Each structure stands twice: as structure tokens, then as C-alpha cells.
Amino acid sequence: ATYYPACKGKVERLPRTLKTSLKAHNNLSWIDTLPTVLLGLRTAIQEDNNHSIAQIVYGESLRLPGEFFSEPSIRTASEGFANNLQKQMETVGPRTTRRNSSRHIFVHKDLENCSHVFQRIDRVKKQLESPYEGPFPVIERQDKYFTINIKGKHVNVLLDRLKPAYILAEDNPKGTTTDHKLQASDNKPDLTQKQSRTGRTIRLPVRFKD
């Protein structure tokens, strides 16, 4: 007699089925075989309801280990695959590196012979502040940088931060006047004696004679 008539003896027959399945594996360590046997019993379709135990409990069937990996549609021999891979890797060669930055640095040609230069300000500038500071005298010239005098200190500055400073030549010393200027001032025409088209002499007011 069954203890649970609603189960139709399935509860009592399960230990028998489990024991028979363990014996069928012919393994001395039944603990190692138990997970495989239980997985088979839970995924087996029952004849009376056409459903497995997993489908009744979880609503879907369990995925067996053999279903995790699908066989490829095209079978390739391991030796042929290795040979093809080797030939493919032989055709792959290292590519030459290239310079991604194509920025051209402008260097003024007058930097070669100028006596003073302006230095670009690379920091964050204030409002209405000039982008360059200087001029500073050039102490020494190199291929990539100049040595300039900034407030009594010799500082090396790259060429891309410099631009030439054009300084006017000094005039004659104060207190000296050339003869040409004196002669030009003596030959200055008298603007007070002008005549009109009719021949009349134009006399300017006194306030315009100075």
C-alpha cells in the first residue's frame, strides 16, 4: 500500500529507480555518480503525463551538458586548420608607424638675425592682455631654442613661442641739428603773402600769423 495514493506509488518507487540507476553505472564511488543520475531522472519524460519532473516544477526543461555546445556545420581537420592558420599569420607583417600629428610649426625667418624677440604667453591670460610679452634681447641661438634675457636671467625658450621684435634705430642725439634742417627752416615760404586769382594780396588776421 502506498502512503500517498495521489502519487500512484511514485514516491515509493523513486528509491528503487535511483538504486537501479546507480548500479547500472558500475562505479565504486556512488557519490560521484549521484549528480548525473539525479539529472537524468529529473529530465526524463514520464509516460503518464508526457512531462519531466523539471518541467512540472520549473515550467521548462533543464539544459543537459551536451546541449551547451553545438557542433560546427563544417568540420575541419585539426592539422589542416593549424596549417592554414600558420600560413595566414605568415602573411601578417608589422606595419610601419606613422606620425599622427601633422601640425606644421611656423618659424619666422627674421629670427635668425633679430636682436630682440617677443615671447608668447602660454598661461591663461587676463582680459585685454597682450598674447606676447617683451621684447627681450637674444643672448644665444640654437636649432630648437633661443637663450634670452628676461629680467636679468638667461632663459631657454623654444622657437615656436618666439617672434622677432622690430626696434627702430635711435635718432641723432638731442641738442644737435643738421644743416639741412636749418636750411629748410630758413627757406620756409611766407604763408602770409598770398594772392587771389584776381591779383589781390590776401592778408591773414593777426591771430593766424603765429
PDB file of C-alpha atoms in Angstrom:
ATOM      1  CA  ALA A   1       0.000   0.000   0.000  1.00  0.00           C
ATOM      2  CA  THR A   2       1.197   3.469  -0.831  1.00  0.00           C
ATOM      3  CA  TYR A   3       1.491   6.183   1.729  1.00  0.00           C
ATOM      4  CA  TYR A   4       0.342   8.841  -0.786  1.00  0.00           C
ATOM      5  CA  PRO A   5      -2.373   7.391  -3.055  1.00  0.00           C
ATOM      6  CA  ALA A   6      -2.480  10.582  -5.148  1.00  0.00           C
ATOM      7  CA  CYS A   7       1.080   9.918  -6.329  1.00  0.00           C
ATOM      8  CA  LYS A   8       0.177   6.426  -7.529  1.00  0.00           C
ATOM      9  CA  GLY A   9       3.219   4.865  -5.868  1.00  0.00           C
ATOM     10  CA  LYS A  10       5.818   7.177  -7.491  1.00  0.00           C
ATOM     11  CA  VAL A  11       7.291   8.277  -4.161  1.00  0.00           C
ATOM     12  CA  GLU A  12       7.828   4.658  -3.081  1.00  0.00           C
ATOM     13  CA  ARG A  13       9.263   3.619  -6.475  1.00  0.00           C
ATOM     14  CA  LEU A  14      11.777   6.519  -6.719  1.00  0.00           C
ATOM     15  CA  PRO A  15      14.371   4.976  -4.320  1.00  0.00           C
ATOM     16  CA  ARG A  16      14.221   1.731  -6.293  1.00  0.00           C
ATOM     17  CA  THR A  17      14.763   3.544  -9.579  1.00  0.00           C
ATOM     18  CA  LEU A  18      17.606   5.579  -8.086  1.00  0.00           C
ATOM     19  CA  LYS A  19      19.332   2.485  -6.707  1.00  0.00           C
ATOM     20  CA  THR A  20      18.994   0.648 -10.002  1.00  0.00           C
ATOM     21  CA  SER A  21      20.479   3.598 -11.926  1.00  0.00           C
ATOM     22  CA  LEU A  22      23.483   3.809  -9.590  1.00  0.00           C
ATOM     23  CA  LYS A  23      24.164   0.094 -10.055  1.00  0.00           C
ATOM     24  CA  ALA A  24      23.986   0.465 -13.824  1.00  0.00           C
ATOM     25  CA  HIS A  25      26.983   2.860 -13.830  1.00  0.00           C
ATOM     26  CA  ASN A  26      29.181   0.205 -12.222  1.00  0.00           C
ATOM     27  CA  ASN A  27      31.143   2.806 -10.241  1.00  0.00           C
ATOM     28  CA  LEU A  28      32.538   2.113  -6.790  1.00  0.00           C
ATOM     29  CA  SER A  29      32.050   5.747  -5.707  1.00  0.00           C
ATOM     30  CA  TRP A  30      28.288   6.228  -5.961  1.00  0.00           C
ATOM     31  CA  ILE A  31      28.634   9.809  -4.640  1.00  0.00           C
ATOM     32  CA  ASP A  32      30.378  10.844  -7.858  1.00  0.00           C
ATOM     33  CA  THR A  33      27.658   9.223  -9.961  1.00  0.00           C
ATOM     34  CA  LEU A  34      24.704  10.611  -7.968  1.00  0.00           C
ATOM     35  CA  PRO A  35      24.512  14.098  -9.641  1.00  0.00           C
ATOM     36  CA  THR A  36      24.432  12.555 -13.107  1.00  0.00           C
ATOM     37  CA  VAL A  37      21.734  10.048 -12.142  1.00  0.00           C
ATOM     38  CA  LEU A  38      19.555  12.707 -10.495  1.00  0.00           C
ATOM     39  CA  LEU A  39      19.870  14.963 -13.532  1.00  0.00           C
ATOM     40  CA  GLY A  40      18.749  12.095 -15.764  1.00  0.00           C
ATOM     41  CA  LEU A  41      15.740  11.284 -13.570  1.00  0.00           C
ATOM     42  CA  ARG A  42      14.621  14.923 -13.441  1.00  0.00           C
ATOM     43  CA  THR A  43      14.839  15.394 -17.214  1.00  0.00           C
ATOM     44  CA  ALA A  44      13.307  12.056 -18.243  1.00  0.00           C
ATOM     45  CA  ILE A  45       9.829  12.236 -19.794  1.00  0.00           C
ATOM     46  CA  GLN A  46       7.172  10.391 -17.774  1.00  0.00           C
ATOM     47  CA  GLU A  47       4.789   8.133 -19.678  1.00  0.00           C
ATOM     48  CA  ASP A  48       1.603   9.090 -17.862  1.00  0.00           C
ATOM     49  CA  ASN A  49       1.767  12.869 -18.459  1.00  0.00           C
ATOM     50  CA  ASN A  50       4.474  13.305 -21.134  1.00  0.00           C
ATOM     51  CA  HIS A  51       6.363  15.802 -18.925  1.00  0.00           C
ATOM     52  CA  SER A  52       9.570  15.628 -16.958  1.00  0.00           C
ATOM     53  CA  ILE A  53       9.885  16.458 -13.272  1.00  0.00           C
ATOM     54  CA  ALA A  54      11.774  19.671 -14.120  1.00  0.00           C
ATOM     55  CA  GLN A  55       9.013  20.810 -16.468  1.00  0.00           C
ATOM     56  CA  ILE A  56       6.384  20.244 -13.787  1.00  0.00           C
ATOM     57  CA  VAL A  57       8.379  22.099 -11.095  1.00  0.00           C
ATOM     58  CA  TYR A  58      10.096  24.918 -13.054  1.00  0.00           C
ATOM     59  CA  GLY A  59       7.822  25.188 -16.074  1.00  0.00           C
ATOM     60  CA  GLU A  60      10.664  24.445 -18.516  1.00  0.00           C
ATOM     61  CA  SER A  61      13.107  21.656 -19.218  1.00  0.00           C
ATOM     62  CA  LEU A  62      16.662  21.608 -17.924  1.00  0.00           C
ATOM     63  CA  ARG A  63      19.550  22.025 -20.324  1.00  0.00           C
ATOM     64  CA  LEU A  64      21.762  18.966 -20.445  1.00  0.00           C
ATOM     65  CA  PRO A  65      25.569  19.240 -20.616  1.00  0.00           C
ATOM     66  CA  GLY A  66      25.602  18.029 -24.185  1.00  0.00           C
ATOM     67  CA  GLU A  67      23.363  20.910 -25.261  1.00  0.00           C
ATOM     68  CA  PHE A  68      25.752  23.645 -24.132  1.00  0.00           C
ATOM     69  CA  PHE A  69      27.993  23.251 -27.166  1.00  0.00           C
ATOM     70  CA  SER A  70      26.728  22.842 -30.713  1.00  0.00           C
ATOM     71  CA  GLU A  71      28.778  21.027 -33.299  1.00  0.00           C
ATOM     72  CA  PRO A  72      30.100  23.165 -36.180  1.00  0.00           C
ATOM     73  CA  SER A  73      28.383  22.793 -39.513  1.00  0.00           C
ATOM     74  CA  ILE A  74      31.727  22.468 -41.332  1.00  0.00           C
ATOM     75  CA  ARG A  75      34.221  20.062 -39.857  1.00  0.00           C
ATOM     76  CA  THR A  76      37.899  20.856 -40.386  1.00  0.00           C
ATOM     77  CA  ALA A  77      40.778  18.574 -39.569  1.00  0.00           C
ATOM     78  CA  SER A  78      42.989  19.866 -36.784  1.00  0.00           C
ATOM     79  CA  GLU A  79      46.147  19.553 -38.902  1.00  0.00           C
ATOM     80  CA  GLY A  80      44.614  21.437 -41.809  1.00  0.00           C
ATOM     81  CA  PHE A  81      43.346  24.168 -39.552  1.00  0.00           C
ATOM     82  CA  ALA A  82      46.774  24.593 -37.955  1.00  0.00           C
ATOM     83  CA  ASN A  83      48.485  24.772 -41.366  1.00  0.00           C
ATOM     84  CA  ASN A  84      46.026  27.350 -42.658  1.00  0.00           C
ATOM     85  CA  LEU A  85      46.435  29.417 -39.510  1.00  0.00           C
ATOM     86  CA  GLN A  86      50.216  29.319 -39.828  1.00  0.00           C
ATOM     87  CA  LYS A  87      50.091  30.463 -43.464  1.00  0.00           C
ATOM     88  CA  GLN A  88      47.688  33.251 -42.571  1.00  0.00           C
ATOM     89  CA  MET A  89      49.913  34.506 -39.764  1.00  0.00           C
ATOM     90  CA  GLU A  90      52.949  34.494 -42.072  1.00  0.00           C
ATOM     91  CA  THR A  91      51.231  36.987 -44.359  1.00  0.00           C
ATOM     92  CA  VAL A  92      50.582  39.360 -41.475  1.00  0.00           C
ATOM     93  CA  GLY A  93      53.559  41.682 -41.045  1.00  0.00           C
ATOM     94  CA  PRO A  94      54.218  44.673 -38.820  1.00  0.00           C
ATOM     95  CA  ARG A  95      53.069  47.990 -40.171  1.00  0.00           C
ATOM     96  CA  THR A  96      55.310  50.990 -40.185  1.00  0.00           C
ATOM     97  CA  THR A  97      54.418  53.561 -37.590  1.00  0.00           C
ATOM     98  CA  ARG A  98      53.306  56.962 -38.710  1.00  0.00           C
ATOM     99  CA  ARG A  99      53.147  60.324 -37.089  1.00  0.00           C
ATOM    100  CA  ASN A 100      49.522  61.197 -36.442  1.00  0.00           C
ATOM    101  CA  SER A 101      50.237  64.847 -35.725  1.00  0.00           C
ATOM    102  CA  SER A 102      50.583  66.807 -38.994  1.00  0.00           C
ATOM    103  CA  ARG A 103      50.806  70.205 -37.338  1.00  0.00           C
ATOM    104  CA  HIS A 104      53.373  72.466 -39.001  1.00  0.00           C
ATOM    105  CA  ILE A 105      55.235  74.809 -36.679  1.00  0.00           C
ATOM    106  CA  PHE A 106      55.799  78.243 -38.209  1.00  0.00           C
ATOM    107  CA  VAL A 107      59.204  79.796 -37.509  1.00  0.00           C
ATOM    108  CA  HIS A 108      59.740  83.360 -38.685  1.00  0.00           C
ATOM    109  CA  LYS A 109      62.761  83.778 -40.938  1.00  0.00           C
ATOM    110  CA  ASP A 110      63.787  87.026 -39.234  1.00  0.00           C
ATOM    111  CA  LEU A 111      64.543  85.126 -36.019  1.00  0.00           C
ATOM    112  CA  GLU A 112      67.949  84.277 -37.462  1.00  0.00           C
ATOM    113  CA  ASN A 113      69.247  87.833 -37.311  1.00  0.00           C
ATOM    114  CA  CYS A 114      66.977  89.792 -34.965  1.00  0.00           C
ATOM    115  CA  SER A 115      68.417  91.294 -31.792  1.00  0.00           C
ATOM    116  CA  HIS A 116      65.215  91.183 -29.695  1.00  0.00           C
ATOM    117  CA  VAL A 117      62.253  88.803 -29.617  1.00  0.00           C
ATOM    118  CA  PHE A 118      58.754  88.606 -28.164  1.00  0.00           C
ATOM    119  CA  GLN A 119      57.763  85.582 -26.050  1.00  0.00           C
ATOM    120  CA  ARG A 120      54.260  84.079 -26.301  1.00  0.00           C
ATOM    121  CA  ILE A 121      52.305  83.786 -23.045  1.00  0.00           C
ATOM    122  CA  ASP A 122      51.044  80.202 -22.693  1.00  0.00           C
ATOM    123  CA  ARG A 123      49.224  80.657 -19.414  1.00  0.00           C
ATOM    124  CA  VAL A 124      45.597  81.767 -19.095  1.00  0.00           C
ATOM    125  CA  LYS A 125      45.647  85.446 -19.996  1.00  0.00           C
ATOM    126  CA  LYS A 126      43.705  88.206 -18.354  1.00  0.00           C
ATOM    127  CA  GLN A 127      41.227  90.390 -20.181  1.00  0.00           C
ATOM    128  CA  LEU A 128      42.806  92.775 -22.708  1.00  0.00           C
ATOM    129  CA  GLU A 129      46.238  91.261 -22.019  1.00  0.00           C
ATOM    130  CA  SER A 130      48.677  91.034 -24.907  1.00  0.00           C
ATOM    131  CA  PRO A 131      49.400  87.483 -26.132  1.00  0.00           C
ATOM    132  CA  TYR A 132      53.142  88.271 -26.182  1.00  0.00           C
ATOM    133  CA  GLU A 133      55.500  89.840 -23.684  1.00  0.00           C
ATOM    134  CA  GLY A 134      58.779  91.573 -24.283  1.00  0.00           C
ATOM    135  CA  PRO A 135      60.839  92.470 -26.214  1.00  0.00           C
ATOM    136  CA  PHE A 136      63.778  90.590 -24.709  1.00  0.00           C
ATOM    137  CA  PRO A 137      67.370  90.624 -26.013  1.00  0.00           C
ATOM    138  CA  VAL A 138      68.712  87.436 -27.601  1.00  0.00           C
ATOM    139  CA  ILE A 139      71.792  86.012 -25.856  1.00  0.00           C
ATOM    140  CA  GLU A 140      72.385  82.777 -27.788  1.00  0.00           C
ATOM    141  CA  ARG A 141      70.781  80.950 -30.718  1.00  0.00           C
ATOM    142  CA  GLN A 142      70.318  77.175 -31.046  1.00  0.00           C
ATOM    143  CA  ASP A 143      68.490  74.998 -33.584  1.00  0.00           C
ATOM    144  CA  LYS A 144      65.437  74.411 -31.389  1.00  0.00           C
ATOM    145  CA  TYR A 145      65.557  77.191 -28.817  1.00  0.00           C
ATOM    146  CA  PHE A 146      66.931  80.650 -28.039  1.00  0.00           C
ATOM    147  CA  THR A 147      68.543  81.879 -24.850  1.00  0.00           C
ATOM    148  CA  ILE A 148      67.041  85.263 -23.996  1.00  0.00           C
ATOM    149  CA  ASN A 149      67.468  87.696 -21.139  1.00  0.00           C
ATOM    150  CA  ILE A 150      64.276  88.016 -19.079  1.00  0.00           C
ATOM    151  CA  LYS A 151      64.620  90.402 -16.149  1.00  0.00           C
ATOM    152  CA  GLY A 152      68.328  89.696 -15.801  1.00  0.00           C
ATOM    153  CA  LYS A 153      68.020  85.889 -16.095  1.00  0.00           C
ATOM    154  CA  HIS A 154      69.039  83.713 -19.045  1.00  0.00           C
ATOM    155  CA  VAL A 155      66.052  81.564 -20.044  1.00  0.00           C
ATOM    156  CA  ASN A 156      65.861  78.922 -22.818  1.00  0.00           C
ATOM    157  CA  VAL A 157      62.681  79.315 -24.885  1.00  0.00           C
ATOM    158  CA  LEU A 158      61.510  77.160 -27.812  1.00  0.00           C
ATOM    159  CA  LEU A 159      61.337  78.731 -31.244  1.00  0.00           C
ATOM    160  CA  ASP A 160      57.580  78.214 -31.660  1.00  0.00           C
ATOM    161  CA  ARG A 161      56.987  80.614 -28.749  1.00  0.00           C
ATOM    162  CA  LEU A 162      59.092  83.431 -30.192  1.00  0.00           C
ATOM    163  CA  LYS A 163      58.604  86.068 -32.842  1.00  0.00           C
ATOM    164  CA  PRO A 164      61.035  88.788 -33.905  1.00  0.00           C
ATOM    165  CA  ALA A 165      60.804  92.268 -32.444  1.00  0.00           C
ATOM    166  CA  TYR A 166      61.432  95.165 -34.835  1.00  0.00           C
ATOM    167  CA  ILE A 167      63.033  98.051 -32.943  1.00  0.00           C
ATOM    168  CA  LEU A 168      63.531 101.431 -34.625  1.00  0.00           C
ATOM    169  CA  ALA A 169      67.058 102.816 -34.816  1.00  0.00           C
ATOM    170  CA  GLU A 170      67.815 105.727 -32.478  1.00  0.00           C
ATOM    171  CA  ASP A 171      67.727 109.249 -33.950  1.00  0.00           C
ATOM    172  CA  ASN A 172      70.526 111.781 -33.686  1.00  0.00           C
ATOM    173  CA  PRO A 173      71.456 112.839 -30.140  1.00  0.00           C
ATOM    174  CA  LYS A 174      69.463 115.634 -28.601  1.00  0.00           C
ATOM    175  CA  GLY A 175      70.796 119.177 -28.996  1.00  0.00           C
ATOM    176  CA  THR A 176      72.300 118.622 -32.497  1.00  0.00           C
ATOM    177  CA  THR A 177      70.646 119.902 -35.627  1.00  0.00           C
ATOM    178  CA  THR A 178      71.800 119.246 -39.161  1.00  0.00           C
ATOM    179  CA  ASP A 179      72.455 121.986 -41.603  1.00  0.00           C
ATOM    180  CA  HIS A 180      69.815 120.598 -43.875  1.00  0.00           C
ATOM    181  CA  LYS A 181      67.115 121.187 -41.280  1.00  0.00           C
ATOM    182  CA  LEU A 182      68.365 124.722 -40.670  1.00  0.00           C
ATOM    183  CA  GLN A 183      68.393 125.439 -44.366  1.00  0.00           C
ATOM    184  CA  ALA A 184      64.898 124.052 -44.758  1.00  0.00           C
ATOM    185  CA  SER A 185      63.621 126.253 -41.953  1.00  0.00           C
ATOM    186  CA  ASP A 186      65.266 129.355 -43.489  1.00  0.00           C
ATOM    187  CA  ASN A 187      63.762 128.708 -46.899  1.00  0.00           C
ATOM    188  CA  LYS A 188      60.289 128.293 -45.484  1.00  0.00           C
ATOM    189  CA  PRO A 189      57.930 130.374 -47.595  1.00  0.00           C
ATOM    190  CA  ASP A 190      55.997 133.209 -46.055  1.00  0.00           C
ATOM    191  CA  LEU A 191      52.450 131.969 -45.851  1.00  0.00           C
ATOM    192  CA  THR A 192      51.125 135.475 -45.053  1.00  0.00           C
ATOM    193  CA  GLN A 193      51.783 136.793 -48.590  1.00  0.00           C
ATOM    194  CA  LYS A 194      49.247 135.081 -50.789  1.00  0.00           C
ATOM    195  CA  GLN A 195      47.357 136.419 -53.781  1.00  0.00           C
ATOM    196  CA  SER A 196      43.974 135.592 -55.096  1.00  0.00           C
ATOM    197  CA  ARG A 197      43.134 134.735 -58.693  1.00  0.00           C
ATOM    198  CA  THR A 198      42.364 138.376 -59.432  1.00  0.00           C
ATOM    199  CA  GLY A 199      45.791 139.510 -58.145  1.00  0.00           C
ATOM    200  CA  ARG A 200      44.749 140.908 -54.812  1.00  0.00           C
ATOM    201  CA  THR A 201      47.012 140.294 -51.807  1.00  0.00           C
ATOM    202  CA  ILE A 202      45.470 138.122 -49.123  1.00  0.00           C
ATOM    203  CA  ARG A 203      46.303 139.323 -45.620  1.00  0.00           C
ATOM    204  CA  LEU A 204      45.602 136.879 -42.836  1.00  0.00           C
ATOM    205  CA  PRO A 205      44.297 138.085 -39.479  1.00  0.00           C
ATOM    206  CA  VAL A 206      46.816 138.580 -36.717  1.00  0.00           C
ATOM    207  CA  ARG A 207      45.629 135.535 -34.762  1.00  0.00           C
ATOM    208  CA  PHE A 208      46.508 133.223 -37.723  1.00  0.00           C
ATOM    209  CA  LYS A 209      50.059 134.562 -38.255  1.00  0.00           C
ATOM    210  CA  ASP A 210      51.634 132.725 -35.291  1.00  0.00           C
TER     211      ASP A 210
END
